[in-house]
PDB file of C-alpha atoms in Angstrom:
ATOM      1  CA  UNK A   1      31.917 -89.301  24.694  1.00  0.00           C
ATOM      2  CA  UNK A   2      34.843 -86.405  24.634  1.00  0.00           C
ATOM      3  CA  UNK A   3      37.093 -85.692  21.389  1.00  0.00           C
ATOM      4  CA  UNK A   4      40.673 -86.700  23.384  1.00  0.00           C
ATOM      5  CA  UNK A   5      38.157 -90.510  24.770  1.00  0.00           C
ATOM      6  CA  UNK A   6      37.360 -90.342  20.315  1.00  0.00           C
ATOM      7  CA  UNK A   7      40.694 -90.062  19.078  1.00  0.00           C
ATOM      8  CA  UNK A   8      41.227 -92.698  21.958  1.00  0.00           C
ATOM      9  CA  UNK A   9      39.006 -95.347  21.169  1.00  0.00           C
ATOM     10  CA  UNK A  10      40.560 -95.384  17.845  1.00  0.00           C
ATOM     11  CA  UNK A  11      44.805 -95.834  18.798  1.00  0.00           C
ATOM     12  CA  UNK A  12      45.396 -99.800  17.781  1.00  0.00           C
ATOM     13  CA  UNK A  13      46.889-101.591  21.048  1.00  0.00           C
ATOM     14  CA  UNK A  14      49.235-102.015  22.070  1.00  0.00           C
ATOM     15  CA  UNK A  15      49.104 -98.065  22.140  1.00  0.00           C
ATOM     16  CA  UNK A  16      46.398 -97.123  23.366  1.00  0.00           C
ATOM     17  CA  UNK A  17      47.181 -98.877  26.704  1.00  0.00           C
ATOM     18  CA  UNK A  18      49.972 -97.508  26.785  1.00  0.00           C
ATOM     19  CA  UNK A  19      48.360 -93.597  25.898  1.00  0.00           C
ATOM     20  CA  UNK A  20      46.341 -94.281  29.045  1.00  0.00           C
ATOM     21  CA  UNK A  21      48.724 -95.270  30.617  1.00  0.00           C
ATOM     22  CA  UNK A  22      50.406 -91.623  30.529  1.00  0.00           C
ATOM     23  CA  UNK A  23      47.689 -89.436  29.088  1.00  0.00           C
ATOM     24  CA  UNK A  24      48.483 -86.705  31.953  1.00  0.00           C
ATOM     25  CA  UNK A  25      51.647 -86.620  30.434  1.00  0.00           C
ATOM     26  CA  UNK A  26      50.301 -86.290  27.087  1.00  0.00           C
ATOM     27  CA  UNK A  27      48.011 -84.027  28.139  1.00  0.00           C
ATOM     28  CA  UNK A  28      50.706 -82.104  30.381  1.00  0.00           C
ATOM     29  CA  UNK A  29      53.185 -82.343  26.804  1.00  0.00           C
ATOM     30  CA  UNK A  30      50.384 -81.005  24.711  1.00  0.00           C
ATOM     31  CA  UNK A  31      49.967 -77.919  27.045  1.00  0.00           C
ATOM     32  CA  UNK A  32      53.315 -77.481  27.050  1.00  0.00           C
ATOM     33  CA  UNK A  33      54.034 -77.356  23.466  1.00  0.00           C
ATOM     34  CA  UNK A  34      50.903 -74.405  23.274  1.00  0.00           C
ATOM     35  CA  UNK A  35      52.370 -72.400  25.669  1.00  0.00           C
ATOM     36  CA  UNK A  36      55.986 -72.415  24.484  1.00  0.00           C
ATOM     37  CA  UNK A  37      54.722 -71.471  21.320  1.00  0.00           C
ATOM     38  CA  UNK A  38      52.353 -67.888  23.605  1.00  0.00           C
ATOM     39  CA  UNK A  39      55.898 -68.120  24.822  1.00  0.00           C
ATOM     40  CA  UNK A  40      58.170 -67.914  21.597  1.00  0.00           C
ATOM     41  CA  UNK A  41      55.800 -65.338  20.103  1.00  0.00           C
ATOM     42  CA  UNK A  42      56.130 -62.931  23.246  1.00  0.00           C
ATOM     43  CA  UNK A  43      59.944 -63.257  23.721  1.00  0.00           C
ATOM     44  CA  UNK A  44      60.689 -62.885  20.402  1.00  0.00           C
ATOM     45  CA  UNK A  45      58.575 -59.853  19.845  1.00  0.00           C
ATOM     46  CA  UNK A  46      60.422 -58.287  23.321  1.00  0.00           C
ATOM     47  CA  UNK A  47      63.374 -59.715  22.376  1.00  0.00           C
ATOM     48  CA  UNK A  48      64.231 -58.064  18.772  1.00  0.00           C
ATOM     49  CA  UNK A  49      62.183 -54.642  18.941  1.00  0.00           C
ATOM     50  CA  UNK A  50      62.122 -53.071  22.935  1.00  0.00           C
ATOM     51  CA  UNK A  51      64.424 -55.098  25.094  1.00  0.00           C
ATOM     52  CA  UNK A  52      66.871 -56.435  22.060  1.00  0.00           C
ATOM     53  CA  UNK A  53      69.385 -55.150  25.310  1.00  0.00           C
ATOM     54  CA  UNK A  54      67.634 -57.218  27.748  1.00  0.00           C
ATOM     55  CA  UNK A  55      66.789 -60.359  26.050  1.00  0.00           C
ATOM     56  CA  UNK A  56      66.762 -62.155  30.113  1.00  0.00           C
ATOM     57  CA  UNK A  57      64.418 -59.828  31.040  1.00  0.00           C
ATOM     58  CA  UNK A  58      62.333 -60.613  27.385  1.00  0.00           C
ATOM     59  CA  UNK A  59      61.811 -64.740  28.431  1.00  0.00           C
ATOM     60  CA  UNK A  60      61.301 -63.208  31.927  1.00  0.00           C
ATOM     61  CA  UNK A  61      58.360 -61.889  30.426  1.00  0.00           C
ATOM     62  CA  UNK A  62      57.200 -64.048  28.603  1.00  0.00           C
ATOM     63  CA  UNK A  63      57.625 -66.877  30.786  1.00  0.00           C
ATOM     64  CA  UNK A  64      55.761 -65.642  33.150  1.00  0.00           C
ATOM     65  CA  UNK A  65      52.891 -65.024  30.501  1.00  0.00           C
ATOM     66  CA  UNK A  66      52.785 -68.297  29.684  1.00  0.00           C
ATOM     67  CA  UNK A  67      52.898 -69.314  32.920  1.00  0.00           C
ATOM     68  CA  UNK A  68      49.793 -68.217  33.024  1.00  0.00           C
ATOM     69  CA  UNK A  69      47.971 -69.870  30.660  1.00  0.00           C
ATOM     70  CA  UNK A  70      49.525 -72.773  31.067  1.00  0.00           C
ATOM     71  CA  UNK A  71      47.349 -72.508  35.081  1.00  0.00           C
ATOM     72  CA  UNK A  72      44.475 -72.448  32.966  1.00  0.00           C
ATOM     73  CA  UNK A  73      44.999 -75.491  31.199  1.00  0.00           C
ATOM     74  CA  UNK A  74      46.863 -77.547  33.156  1.00  0.00           C
ATOM     75  CA  UNK A  75      43.871 -77.287  35.666  1.00  0.00           C
ATOM     76  CA  UNK A  76      40.877 -77.313  33.572  1.00  0.00           C
ATOM     77  CA  UNK A  77      42.858 -79.853  31.761  1.00  0.00           C
ATOM     78  CA  UNK A  78      46.039 -82.005  31.861  1.00  0.00           C
ATOM     79  CA  UNK A  79      45.037 -82.220  35.872  1.00  0.00           C
ATOM     80  CA  UNK A  80      41.559 -81.602  35.974  1.00  0.00           C
ATOM     81  CA  UNK A  81      41.227 -85.767  36.949  1.00  0.00           C
ATOM     82  CA  UNK A  82      43.113 -84.702  40.197  1.00  0.00           C
ATOM     83  CA  UNK A  83      42.376 -82.537  43.615  1.00  0.00           C
ATOM     84  CA  UNK A  84      43.016 -82.769  47.055  1.00  0.00           C
ATOM     85  CA  UNK A  85      43.985 -79.345  47.861  1.00  0.00           C
ATOM     86  CA  UNK A  86      41.400 -75.680  48.268  1.00  0.00           C
ATOM     87  CA  UNK A  87      41.883 -73.902  44.615  1.00  0.00           C
ATOM     88  CA  UNK A  88      43.778 -70.762  46.029  1.00  0.00           C
ATOM     89  CA  UNK A  89      46.415 -73.592  47.481  1.00  0.00           C
ATOM     90  CA  UNK A  90      46.662 -75.026  44.574  1.00  0.00           C
ATOM     91  CA  UNK A  91      47.184 -71.571  42.469  1.00  0.00           C
ATOM     92  CA  UNK A  92      50.146 -70.649  44.966  1.00  0.00           C
ATOM     93  CA  UNK A  93      52.208 -73.846  44.714  1.00  0.00           C
ATOM     94  CA  UNK A  94      51.484 -73.896  40.539  1.00  0.00           C
ATOM     95  CA  UNK A  95      52.473 -70.498  40.223  1.00  0.00           C
ATOM     96  CA  UNK A  96      55.865 -71.456  42.968  1.00  0.00           C
ATOM     97  CA  UNK A  97      56.894 -74.350  41.407  1.00  0.00           C
ATOM     98  CA  UNK A  98      56.360 -72.429  37.567  1.00  0.00           C
ATOM     99  CA  UNK A  99      58.094 -69.614  39.296  1.00  0.00           C
ATOM    100  CA  UNK A 100      61.036 -71.566  39.728  1.00  0.00           C
ATOM    101  CA  UNK A 101      60.298 -72.995  36.281  1.00  0.00           C
ATOM    102  CA  UNK A 102      60.439 -69.329  34.510  1.00  0.00           C
ATOM    103  CA  UNK A 103      64.304 -69.646  36.361  1.00  0.00           C
ATOM    104  CA  UNK A 104      65.500 -72.819  35.046  1.00  0.00           C
ATOM    105  CA  UNK A 105      64.323 -72.156  31.520  1.00  0.00           C
ATOM    106  CA  UNK A 106      66.542 -68.630  31.998  1.00  0.00           C
ATOM    107  CA  UNK A 107      68.994 -70.056  33.349  1.00  0.00           C
ATOM    108  CA  UNK A 108      71.227 -71.102  30.263  1.00  0.00           C
ATOM    109  CA  UNK A 109      70.479 -67.289  28.347  1.00  0.00           C
ATOM    110  CA  UNK A 110      71.415 -65.952  31.335  1.00  0.00           C
ATOM    111  CA  UNK A 111      74.660 -68.456  31.366  1.00  0.00           C
ATOM    112  CA  UNK A 112      75.709 -67.727  28.192  1.00  0.00           C
ATOM    113  CA  UNK A 113      74.968 -63.760  27.774  1.00  0.00           C
ATOM    114  CA  UNK A 114      76.195 -63.303  31.940  1.00  0.00           C
ATOM    115  CA  UNK A 115      79.258 -65.898  32.027  1.00  0.00           C
ATOM    116  CA  UNK A 116      80.546 -66.275  28.215  1.00  0.00           C
ATOM    117  CA  UNK A 117      79.242 -62.815  27.027  1.00  0.00           C
ATOM    118  CA  UNK A 118      77.309 -64.317  23.841  1.00  0.00           C
ATOM    119  CA  UNK A 119      76.386 -61.453  23.015  1.00  0.00           C
ATOM    120  CA  UNK A 120      79.440 -59.223  22.962  1.00  0.00           C
ATOM    121  CA  UNK A 121      80.506 -61.363  19.633  1.00  0.00           C
ATOM    122  CA  UNK A 122      78.127 -62.024  17.541  1.00  0.00           C
ATOM    123  CA  UNK A 123      76.742 -59.247  15.111  1.00  0.00           C
ATOM    124  CA  UNK A 124      74.679 -61.753  12.956  1.00  0.00           C
ATOM    125  CA  UNK A 125      71.092 -61.312  13.756  1.00  0.00           C
ATOM    126  CA  UNK A 126      70.339 -65.109  12.628  1.00  0.00           C
ATOM    127  CA  UNK A 127      72.693 -66.472  14.256  1.00  0.00           C
ATOM    128  CA  UNK A 128      71.660 -64.643  17.490  1.00  0.00           C
ATOM    129  CA  UNK A 129      68.148 -65.989  16.978  1.00  0.00           C
ATOM    130  CA  UNK A 130      68.992 -69.477  16.760  1.00  0.00           C
ATOM    131  CA  UNK A 131      70.917 -69.756  19.920  1.00  0.00           C
ATOM    132  CA  UNK A 132      68.387 -67.441  21.813  1.00  0.00           C
ATOM    133  CA  UNK A 133      66.134 -70.603  20.519  1.00  0.00           C
ATOM    134  CA  UNK A 134      68.872 -73.560  21.849  1.00  0.00           C
ATOM    135  CA  UNK A 135      69.092 -71.929  25.184  1.00  0.00           C
ATOM    136  CA  UNK A 136      65.590 -71.233  25.706  1.00  0.00           C
ATOM    137  CA  UNK A 137      62.971 -73.845  24.053  1.00  0.00           C
ATOM    138  CA  UNK A 138      65.291 -76.821  24.268  1.00  0.00           C
ATOM    139  CA  UNK A 139      67.726 -76.676  26.793  1.00  0.00           C
ATOM    140  CA  UNK A 140      65.833 -74.446  28.927  1.00  0.00           C
ATOM    141  CA  UNK A 141      62.108 -75.946  28.044  1.00  0.00           C
ATOM    142  CA  UNK A 142      63.746 -79.873  28.726  1.00  0.00           C
ATOM    143  CA  UNK A 143      65.325 -78.481  32.162  1.00  0.00           C
ATOM    144  CA  UNK A 144      62.009 -77.128  33.464  1.00  0.00           C
ATOM    145  CA  UNK A 145      59.309 -79.511  31.735  1.00  0.00           C
ATOM    146  CA  UNK A 146      60.733 -82.412  34.231  1.00  0.00           C
ATOM    147  CA  UNK A 147      61.231 -80.115  36.577  1.00  0.00           C
ATOM    148  CA  UNK A 148      57.334 -78.949  37.052  1.00  0.00           C
ATOM    149  CA  UNK A 149      55.625 -82.434  35.276  1.00  0.00           C
ATOM    150  CA  UNK A 150      56.728 -84.202  38.652  1.00  0.00           C
ATOM    151  CA  UNK A 151      56.349 -81.231  41.389  1.00  0.00           C
ATOM    152  CA  UNK A 152      53.557 -80.390  39.408  1.00  0.00           C
ATOM    153  CA  UNK A 153      52.126 -83.983  40.359  1.00  0.00           C
ATOM    154  CA  UNK A 154      53.629 -84.569  43.532  1.00  0.00           C
ATOM    155  CA  UNK A 155      52.964 -81.159  44.714  1.00  0.00           C
ATOM    156  CA  UNK A 156      49.965 -78.812  43.294  1.00  0.00           C
ATOM    157  CA  UNK A 157      47.997 -81.658  42.024  1.00  0.00           C
ATOM    158  CA  UNK A 158      48.516 -84.585  44.199  1.00  0.00           C
ATOM    159  CA  UNK A 159      47.192 -88.349  43.871  1.00  0.00           C
ATOM    160  CA  UNK A 160      44.811 -87.784  45.978  1.00  0.00           C
ATOM    161  CA  UNK A 161      40.997 -87.844  44.583  1.00  0.00           C
ATOM    162  CA  UNK A 162      42.594 -89.511  40.808  1.00  0.00           C
ATOM    163  CA  UNK A 163      40.309 -90.464  38.438  1.00  0.00           C
ATOM    164  CA  UNK A 164      40.893 -92.369  34.697  1.00  0.00           C
ATOM    165  CA  UNK A 165      40.938 -90.068  32.104  1.00  0.00           C
ATOM    166  CA  UNK A 166      36.895 -93.466  30.591  1.00  0.00           C
ATOM    167  CA  UNK A 167      37.300 -96.681  32.182  1.00  0.00           C
ATOM    168  CA  UNK A 168      35.421 -98.079  29.707  1.00  0.00           C
ATOM    169  CA  UNK A 169      37.997 -97.125  27.066  1.00  0.00           C
ATOM    170  CA  UNK A 170      40.031 -98.778  29.796  1.00  0.00           C
ATOM    171  CA  UNK A 171      37.913-101.582  30.851  1.00  0.00           C
ATOM    172  CA  UNK A 172      38.806-102.332  26.586  1.00  0.00           C
ATOM    173  CA  UNK A 173      42.141-101.965  26.821  1.00  0.00           C
ATOM    174  CA  UNK A 174      42.370-104.183  28.643  1.00  0.00           C
ATOM    175  CA  UNK A 175      40.107-107.069  27.177  1.00  0.00           C
ATOM    176  CA  UNK A 176      41.484-106.284  23.748  1.00  0.00           C
ATOM    177  CA  UNK A 177      44.185-108.902  22.153  1.00  0.00           C
ATOM    178  CA  UNK A 178      47.484-107.227  21.712  1.00  0.00           C
ATOM    179  CA  UNK A 179      48.054-108.476  18.038  1.00  0.00           C
ATOM    180  CA  UNK A 180      50.952-110.974  19.504  1.00  0.00           C
ATOM    181  CA  UNK A 181      51.315-114.698  18.754  1.00  0.00           C
TER     182      UNK A 181
END
């Protein structure tokens, strides 16, 4: 039994059935959180040093590196039970979809800097860091997350050959009473 299956076996009903039903979304969110921290570290390392005057370039570079990590983690964990595509075709679709996602994530920062010229009026580094965080990692990541989850399931990792996490856990979840009278 895998670590994830072991954790799911300990989750009480009705939450276990809900977790099993949405296991890909949960895994996708964990991968997203991991790659967000990775992206965040690279973005701030670049935007506070060598790319201080070019935050959008820093965001695109950090997004590209995070996308490579995301492909590996999503392919080998989140969507490992899906199939139907040759690896090179799947990778091309993943990186194309993720490229659109990187642009969606950078869009709020680009709009703030190029339409509203937000950096011209900011002298305080703390305010600038908070504004960049909100634009990049809250608004931008929400936009790209919704798009990428839909598009990856639809195109890169299609429904063909989908397998459940562990059929035994699904059977147990269906047999256990929900605790409601």
